[in-house]
Amino acid sequence: MKQKLVILGSTGSIGVNTLDVTSRHPEKFEVFALTAATRVELLFQQCLEFRPRFAVMTSSSHAAELSQRLKASGSQTQVMAGPEALIEMASHEEVDMVMAAIVGAAGLGACLAAARSAKRLLLANKEALVVGGAFFMKEVQQGGATLLPIDSEHSAIFQSLPDDAQTWPQRIGKIILTASGGPFRTRKVSTLKDVLPEEACAHPNWVMGRKISVDSATMMNKALEVIEAHYLFGMPPEHLEVVIHPESIIHSMVQFKDHSIVAQLGTPDMRVPIAYGMSWPHRMESGAQALNFETLKPMTFESLTEHEHPQRFPGLQLAWHALRAPSGYTAVLNAANEVAVASFLDLKIRFDQIAQVNQHILSSMIFEPPSGLEDLIELDVRSRNLADQYVQHIRR
């Protein structure tokens, strides 16, 4: 039988790539629902091609526009709106698999719904783990969901680990996440204050959305991935390491207790981890090009100290600070960063002030450890409000 698939965030880069992989295996997968925030035209085209039973948009006005266009085209797709509709799709009894690709904390509710409904949850939304932390992992376990990471780094780690998770503490020495270093790896630190949004969004290896591209430029994406790896694989913060690998061929590595290292290699194409997550424990064609060792350029590795760290990447160490702090501080860091990145893209703050906002909010917030989703949402809102206030008083 075909697996029924919901894609939360189908118009983003992960969603588009997921549909590309799906189109290569029409005998295996059926698109049940597609969701988007504001991109009516692209979601309209996706609905015409893949004919999902449902389509969801964040706002009622966008949903009304989409519904009108689909009806005029003769489409049978039913259009819904709002966060409750996302939760309904993620937990629908007919659905087998949920691709969680909504950027930011906005996708947390739908991710939890999928986890509680025992779905195969393909997690491309790192914020669900960064914000939800141990609470989210508990819901996954109690709900009987199968959680598979889609971030290239975490998929690489998962592919490199032994099948028996019970043996990981006895066998694993550390996890090594690779980072490209982003577009400013060799740029003079003194000029980072002059970076424009267009420059920060021009990643040298990956095609990504604007927010995650800025995170890559600041290395905050790697900070969030360190937090994600901690919760996904149960590794203590001191056993997580980051190394610069500009070519993005080795996606991450696992070092065992005997100091041997297992690494996963591949072209920088998100269809590889997507196809692996959709077909696990098997493999299937992804559409990505194979590595050509005859033309492959030399692979290089650089320590963070070579890049004037923390001056160049001041946000990276915040991952370890947040993980060693009481529960909830990873959610604070994520909220502050979302506000800071949006403010930079809106030209309210400079590129080098993103880390300043994150550091200030992380050190300023005082709260009781969250005990559930409502507490996490309240903490997220408080952190965003404080970050918004702080941004208003920064001089560019």
Tab-separated table of N, CA, C and O in Angstrom, residues 147-218:
chain	number	residue	atom	x	y	z
A	147	LEU	N	10.896	8.709	14.891
A	147	LEU	CA	11.498	10.006	14.625
A	147	LEU	C	12.773	9.816	13.806
A	147	LEU	O	13.710	9.139	14.235
A	148	LEU	N	12.810	10.427	12.623
A	148	LEU	CA	13.964	10.321	11.743
A	148	LEU	C	14.438	11.720	11.372
A	148	LEU	O	13.657	12.540	10.864
A	149	PRO	N	15.713	12.049	11.635
A	149	PRO	CA	16.215	13.390	11.341
A	149	PRO	C	16.447	13.603	9.846
A	149	PRO	O	16.927	12.710	9.152
A	150	ILE	N	16.113	14.801	9.378
A	150	ILE	CA	16.277	15.134	7.964
A	150	ILE	C	17.400	16.135	7.738
A	150	ILE	O	17.968	16.191	6.646
A	151	ASP	N	17.754	16.928	8.736
A	151	ASP	CA	18.960	17.758	8.595
A	151	ASP	C	20.087	16.878	8.082
A	151	ASP	O	20.273	15.758	8.557
A	152	SER	N	20.857	17.361	7.120
A	152	SER	CA	21.907	16.521	6.522
A	152	SER	C	22.885	16.030	7.575
A	152	SER	O	23.342	14.876	7.531
A	153	GLU	N	23.201	16.893	8.561
A	153	GLU	CA	24.164	16.515	9.593
A	153	GLU	C	23.618	15.399	10.485
A	153	GLU	O	24.305	14.422	10.778
A	154	HIS	N	22.387	15.533	10.910
A	154	HIS	CA	21.832	14.550	11.828
A	154	HIS	C	21.456	13.258	11.123
A	154	HIS	O	21.533	12.172	11.712
A	155	SER	N	21.057	13.365	9.868
A	155	SER	CA	20.846	12.155	9.078
A	155	SER	C	22.161	11.403	8.923
A	155	SER	O	22.203	10.166	9.026
A	156	ALA	N	23.243	12.148	8.691
A	156	ALA	CA	24.564	11.520	8.557
A	156	ALA	C	24.968	10.813	9.841
A	156	ALA	O	25.509	9.702	9.821
A	157	ILE	N	24.716	11.448	10.979
A	157	ILE	CA	25.034	10.832	12.273
A	157	ILE	C	24.205	9.565	12.456
A	157	ILE	O	24.729	8.507	12.830
A	158	PHE	N	22.913	9.659	12.168
A	158	PHE	CA	22.026	8.510	12.326
A	158	PHE	C	22.479	7.341	11.454
A	158	PHE	O	22.456	6.184	11.882
A	159	GLN	N	22.911	7.646	10.235
A	159	GLN	CA	23.378	6.604	9.328
A	159	GLN	C	24.708	6.001	9.783
A	159	GLN	O	25.034	4.872	9.410
A	160	SER	N	25.476	6.750	10.567
A	160	SER	CA	26.793	6.291	11.009
A	160	SER	C	26.761	5.558	12.337
A	160	SER	O	27.745	4.917	12.713
A	161	LEU	N	25.666	5.652	13.067
A	161	LEU	CA	25.566	5.027	14.380
A	161	LEU	C	25.190	3.548	14.269
A	161	LEU	O	24.540	3.134	13.298
A	162	PRO	N	25.549	2.732	15.260
A	162	PRO	CA	25.097	1.333	15.282
A	162	PRO	C	23.577	1.256	15.364
A	162	PRO	O	22.924	2.164	15.885
A	163	ASP	N	23.013	0.177	14.844
A	163	ASP	CA	21.559	0.028	14.842
A	163	ASP	C	20.984	-0.041	16.256
A	163	ASP	O	19.892	0.460	16.514
A	164	ASP	N	21.705	-0.661	17.171
A	164	ASP	CA	21.218	-0.847	18.529
A	164	ASP	C	21.527	0.390	19.371
A	164	ASP	O	22.645	0.584	19.839
A	165	ALA	N	20.522	1.223	19.581
A	165	ALA	CA	20.728	2.472	20.321
A	165	ALA	C	21.122	2.221	21.770
A	165	ALA	O	21.746	3.090	22.398
A	166	GLN	N	20.765	1.053	22.302
A	166	GLN	CA	21.097	0.760	23.697
A	166	GLN	C	22.610	0.690	23.913
A	166	GLN	O	23.091	0.868	25.038
A	167	THR	N	23.361	0.434	22.854
A	167	THR	CA	24.818	0.291	22.990
A	167	THR	C	25.569	1.596	22.766
A	167	THR	O	26.787	1.631	22.941
A	168	TRP	N	24.862	2.651	22.385
A	168	TRP	CA	25.553	3.902	22.063
A	168	TRP	C	26.413	4.430	23.211
A	168	TRP	O	27.570	4.804	22.982
A	169	PRO	N	25.919	4.483	24.447
A	169	PRO	CA	26.747	5.045	25.528
A	169	PRO	C	28.058	4.284	25.733
A	169	PRO	O	29.071	4.884	26.112
A	170	GLN	N	28.053	2.981	25.494
A	170	GLN	CA	29.251	2.185	25.696
A	170	GLN	C	30.206	2.243	24.510
A	170	GLN	O	31.408	1.995	24.657
A	171	ARG	N	29.690	2.589	23.328
A	171	ARG	CA	30.500	2.495	22.109
A	171	ARG	C	30.921	3.843	21.533
A	171	ARG	O	31.925	3.926	20.829
A	172	ILE	N	30.163	4.912	21.814
A	172	ILE	CA	30.404	6.195	21.153
A	172	ILE	C	31.287	7.092	22.021
A	172	ILE	O	31.021	7.291	23.206
A	173	GLY	N	32.344	7.643	21.400
A	173	GLY	CA	33.196	8.604	22.088
A	173	GLY	C	32.667	10.018	21.952
A	173	GLY	O	32.504	10.741	22.930
A	174	LYS	N	32.389	10.418	20.714
A	174	LYS	CA	31.819	11.745	20.494
A	174	LYS	C	31.192	11.816	19.114
A	174	LYS	O	31.460	10.980	18.238
A	175	ILE	N	30.358	12.807	18.939
A	175	ILE	CA	29.731	13.106	17.654
A	175	ILE	C	30.370	14.379	17.108
A	175	ILE	O	30.523	15.367	17.829
A	176	ILE	N	30.734	14.348	15.830
A	176	ILE	CA	31.401	15.483	15.191
A	176	ILE	C	30.507	16.012	14.084
A	176	ILE	O	30.274	15.334	13.077
A	177	LEU	N	29.980	17.205	14.287
A	177	LEU	CA	29.168	17.851	13.254
A	177	LEU	C	30.066	18.691	12.360
A	177	LEU	O	30.908	19.452	12.847
A	178	THR	N	29.891	18.564	11.072
A	178	THR	CA	30.665	19.380	10.142
A	178	THR	C	29.887	20.643	9.789
A	178	THR	O	28.659	20.654	9.772
A	179	ALA	N	30.617	21.709	9.506
A	179	ALA	CA	30.022	22.996	9.134
A	179	ALA	C	30.788	23.562	7.955
A	179	ALA	O	32.022	23.500	7.923
A	180	SER	N	30.082	24.100	6.997
A	180	SER	CA	30.755	24.686	5.835
A	180	SER	C	31.509	25.958	6.198
A	180	SER	O	32.477	26.325	5.552
A	181	GLY	N	31.057	26.629	7.255
A	181	GLY	CA	31.631	27.926	7.600
A	181	GLY	C	30.874	29.083	6.982
A	181	GLY	O	31.141	30.252	7.301
A	182	GLY	N	29.911	28.761	6.100
A	182	GLY	CA	29.074	29.802	5.513
A	182	GLY	C	29.814	30.722	4.564
A	182	GLY	O	30.986	30.503	4.218
A	183	PRO	N	29.163	31.792	4.132
A	183	PRO	CA	29.753	32.686	3.131
A	183	PRO	C	30.855	33.602	3.665
A	183	PRO	O	31.559	34.230	2.880
A	184	PHE	N	31.023	33.685	4.994
A	184	PHE	CA	31.985	34.643	5.560
A	184	PHE	C	33.127	33.957	6.292
A	184	PHE	O	33.738	34.526	7.185
A	185	ARG	N	33.395	32.713	5.911
A	185	ARG	CA	34.424	31.929	6.588
A	185	ARG	C	35.790	32.593	6.521
A	185	ARG	O	36.585	32.512	7.458
A	186	THR	N	36.094	33.279	5.416
A	186	THR	CA	37.406	33.904	5.241
A	186	THR	C	37.331	35.428	5.206
A	186	THR	O	38.347	36.083	4.970
A	187	ARG	N	36.162	35.991	5.442
A	187	ARG	CA	36.014	37.445	5.409
A	187	ARG	C	36.591	38.057	6.683
A	187	ARG	O	36.530	37.472	7.759
A	188	LYS	N	37.171	39.236	6.573
A	188	LYS	CA	37.735	39.914	7.732
A	188	LYS	C	36.645	40.189	8.758
A	188	LYS	O	35.578	40.701	8.433
A	189	VAL	N	36.933	39.845	10.000
A	189	VAL	CA	35.947	40.018	11.067
A	189	VAL	C	35.521	41.473	11.186
A	189	VAL	O	34.357	41.772	11.451
A	190	SER	N	36.452	42.379	10.975
A	190	SER	CA	36.155	43.809	11.125
A	190	SER	C	35.119	44.309	10.120
A	190	SER	O	34.530	45.367	10.320
A	191	THR	N	34.880	43.548	9.039
A	191	THR	CA	33.922	43.985	8.010
A	191	THR	C	32.550	43.334	8.167
A	191	THR	O	31.633	43.639	7.391
A	192	LEU	N	32.389	42.447	9.142
A	192	LEU	CA	31.110	41.747	9.293
A	192	LEU	C	29.965	42.694	9.643
A	192	LEU	O	28.810	42.402	9.352
A	193	LYS	N	30.287	43.829	10.239
A	193	LYS	CA	29.234	44.799	10.574
A	193	LYS	C	28.597	45.386	9.324
A	193	LYS	O	27.495	45.955	9.379
A	194	ASP	N	29.271	45.251	8.177
A	194	ASP	CA	28.771	45.830	6.925
A	194	ASP	C	28.024	44.827	6.052
A	194	ASP	O	27.599	45.162	4.948
A	195	VAL	N	27.855	43.612	6.532
A	195	VAL	CA	27.205	42.565	5.735
A	195	VAL	C	25.753	42.931	5.440
A	195	VAL	O	25.009	43.368	6.326
A	196	LEU	N	25.327	42.729	4.193
A	196	LEU	CA	23.949	42.969	3.778
A	196	LEU	C	23.169	41.657	3.771
A	196	LEU	O	23.758	40.581	3.631
A	197	PRO	N	21.845	41.723	3.927
A	197	PRO	CA	21.055	40.486	3.910
A	197	PRO	C	21.283	39.623	2.680
A	197	PRO	O	21.335	38.397	2.770
A	198	GLU	N	21.427	40.252	1.517
A	198	GLU	CA	21.634	39.476	0.290
A	198	GLU	C	22.932	38.681	0.354
A	198	GLU	O	23.021	37.565	-0.160
A	199	GLU	N	23.955	39.252	0.979
A	199	GLU	CA	25.223	38.540	1.118
A	199	GLU	C	25.091	37.378	2.092
A	199	GLU	O	25.613	36.285	1.852
A	200	ALA	N	24.388	37.599	3.188
A	200	ALA	CA	24.235	36.554	4.201
A	200	ALA	C	23.384	35.397	3.692
A	200	ALA	O	23.529	34.264	4.165
A	201	CYS	N	22.515	35.664	2.739
A	201	CYS	CA	21.629	34.622	2.215
A	201	CYS	C	22.250	33.833	1.065
A	201	CYS	O	21.627	32.904	0.542
A	202	ALA	N	23.459	34.194	0.658
A	202	ALA	CA	24.119	33.525	-0.467
A	202	ALA	C	25.047	32.431	0.049
A	202	ALA	O	26.255	32.630	0.195
A	203	HIS	N	24.478	31.257	0.360
A	203	HIS	CA	25.286	30.157	0.886
A	203	HIS	C	26.142	29.557	-0.226
A	203	HIS	O	25.677	29.396	-1.358
A	204	PRO	N	27.397	29.216	0.064
A	204	PRO	CA	28.293	28.716	-0.980
A	204	PRO	C	27.957	27.316	-1.485
A	204	PRO	O	28.345	26.960	-2.603
A	205	ASN	N	27.247	26.497	-0.688
A	205	ASN	CA	27.031	25.093	-1.073
A	205	ASN	C	25.571	24.673	-1.150
A	205	ASN	O	25.215	23.838	-1.981
A	206	TRP	N	24.738	25.215	-0.293
A	206	TRP	CA	23.362	24.744	-0.174
A	206	TRP	C	22.373	25.810	-0.651
A	206	TRP	O	22.621	27.015	-0.501
A	207	VAL	N	21.249	25.348	-1.206
A	207	VAL	CA	20.152	26.251	-1.560
A	207	VAL	C	19.130	26.158	-0.433
A	207	VAL	O	18.502	25.114	-0.228
A	208	MET	N	18.957	27.255	0.311
A	208	MET	CA	18.113	27.235	1.506
A	208	MET	C	17.292	28.515	1.587
A	208	MET	O	17.511	29.463	0.843
A	209	GLY	N	16.349	28.537	2.523
A	209	GLY	CA	15.560	29.737	2.767
A	209	GLY	C	16.387	30.823	3.424
A	209	GLY	O	17.512	30.592	3.881
A	210	ARG	N	15.818	32.026	3.515
A	210	ARG	CA	16.566	33.182	3.992
A	210	ARG	C	16.953	33.051	5.465
A	210	ARG	O	18.085	33.349	5.849
A	211	LYS	N	16.036	32.582	6.290
A	211	LYS	CA	16.330	32.507	7.719
A	211	LYS	C	17.460	31.527	7.999
A	211	LYS	O	18.427	31.838	8.698
A	212	ILE	N	17.368	30.319	7.454
A	212	ILE	CA	18.393	29.320	7.717
A	212	ILE	C	19.717	29.699	7.054
A	212	ILE	O	20.797	29.345	7.540
A	213	SER	N	19.661	30.445	5.958
A	213	SER	CA	20.895	30.907	5.314
A	213	SER	C	21.627	31.906	6.213
A	213	SER	O	22.856	31.862	6.327
A	214	VAL	N	20.887	32.802	6.847
A	214	VAL	CA	21.501	33.741	7.790
A	214	VAL	C	22.072	32.972	8.979
A	214	VAL	O	23.182	33.252	9.457
A	215	ASP	N	21.323	31.972	9.460
A	215	ASP	CA	21.822	31.149	10.562
A	215	ASP	C	23.125	30.453	10.193
A	215	ASP	O	24.015	30.282	11.035
A	216	SER	N	23.241	30.040	8.945
A	216	SER	CA	24.482	29.411	8.501
A	216	SER	C	25.619	30.414	8.485
A	216	SER	O	26.758	30.089	8.832
A	217	ALA	N	25.325	31.640	8.088
A	217	ALA	CA	26.355	32.678	8.036
A	217	ALA	C	26.860	33.062	9.420
A	217	ALA	O	28.037	33.389	9.601
A	218	THR	N	25.969	33.014	10.419
A	218	THR	CA	26.385	33.333	11.790
A	218	THR	C	26.868	32.098	12.550
A	218	THR	O	27.398	32.220	13.648
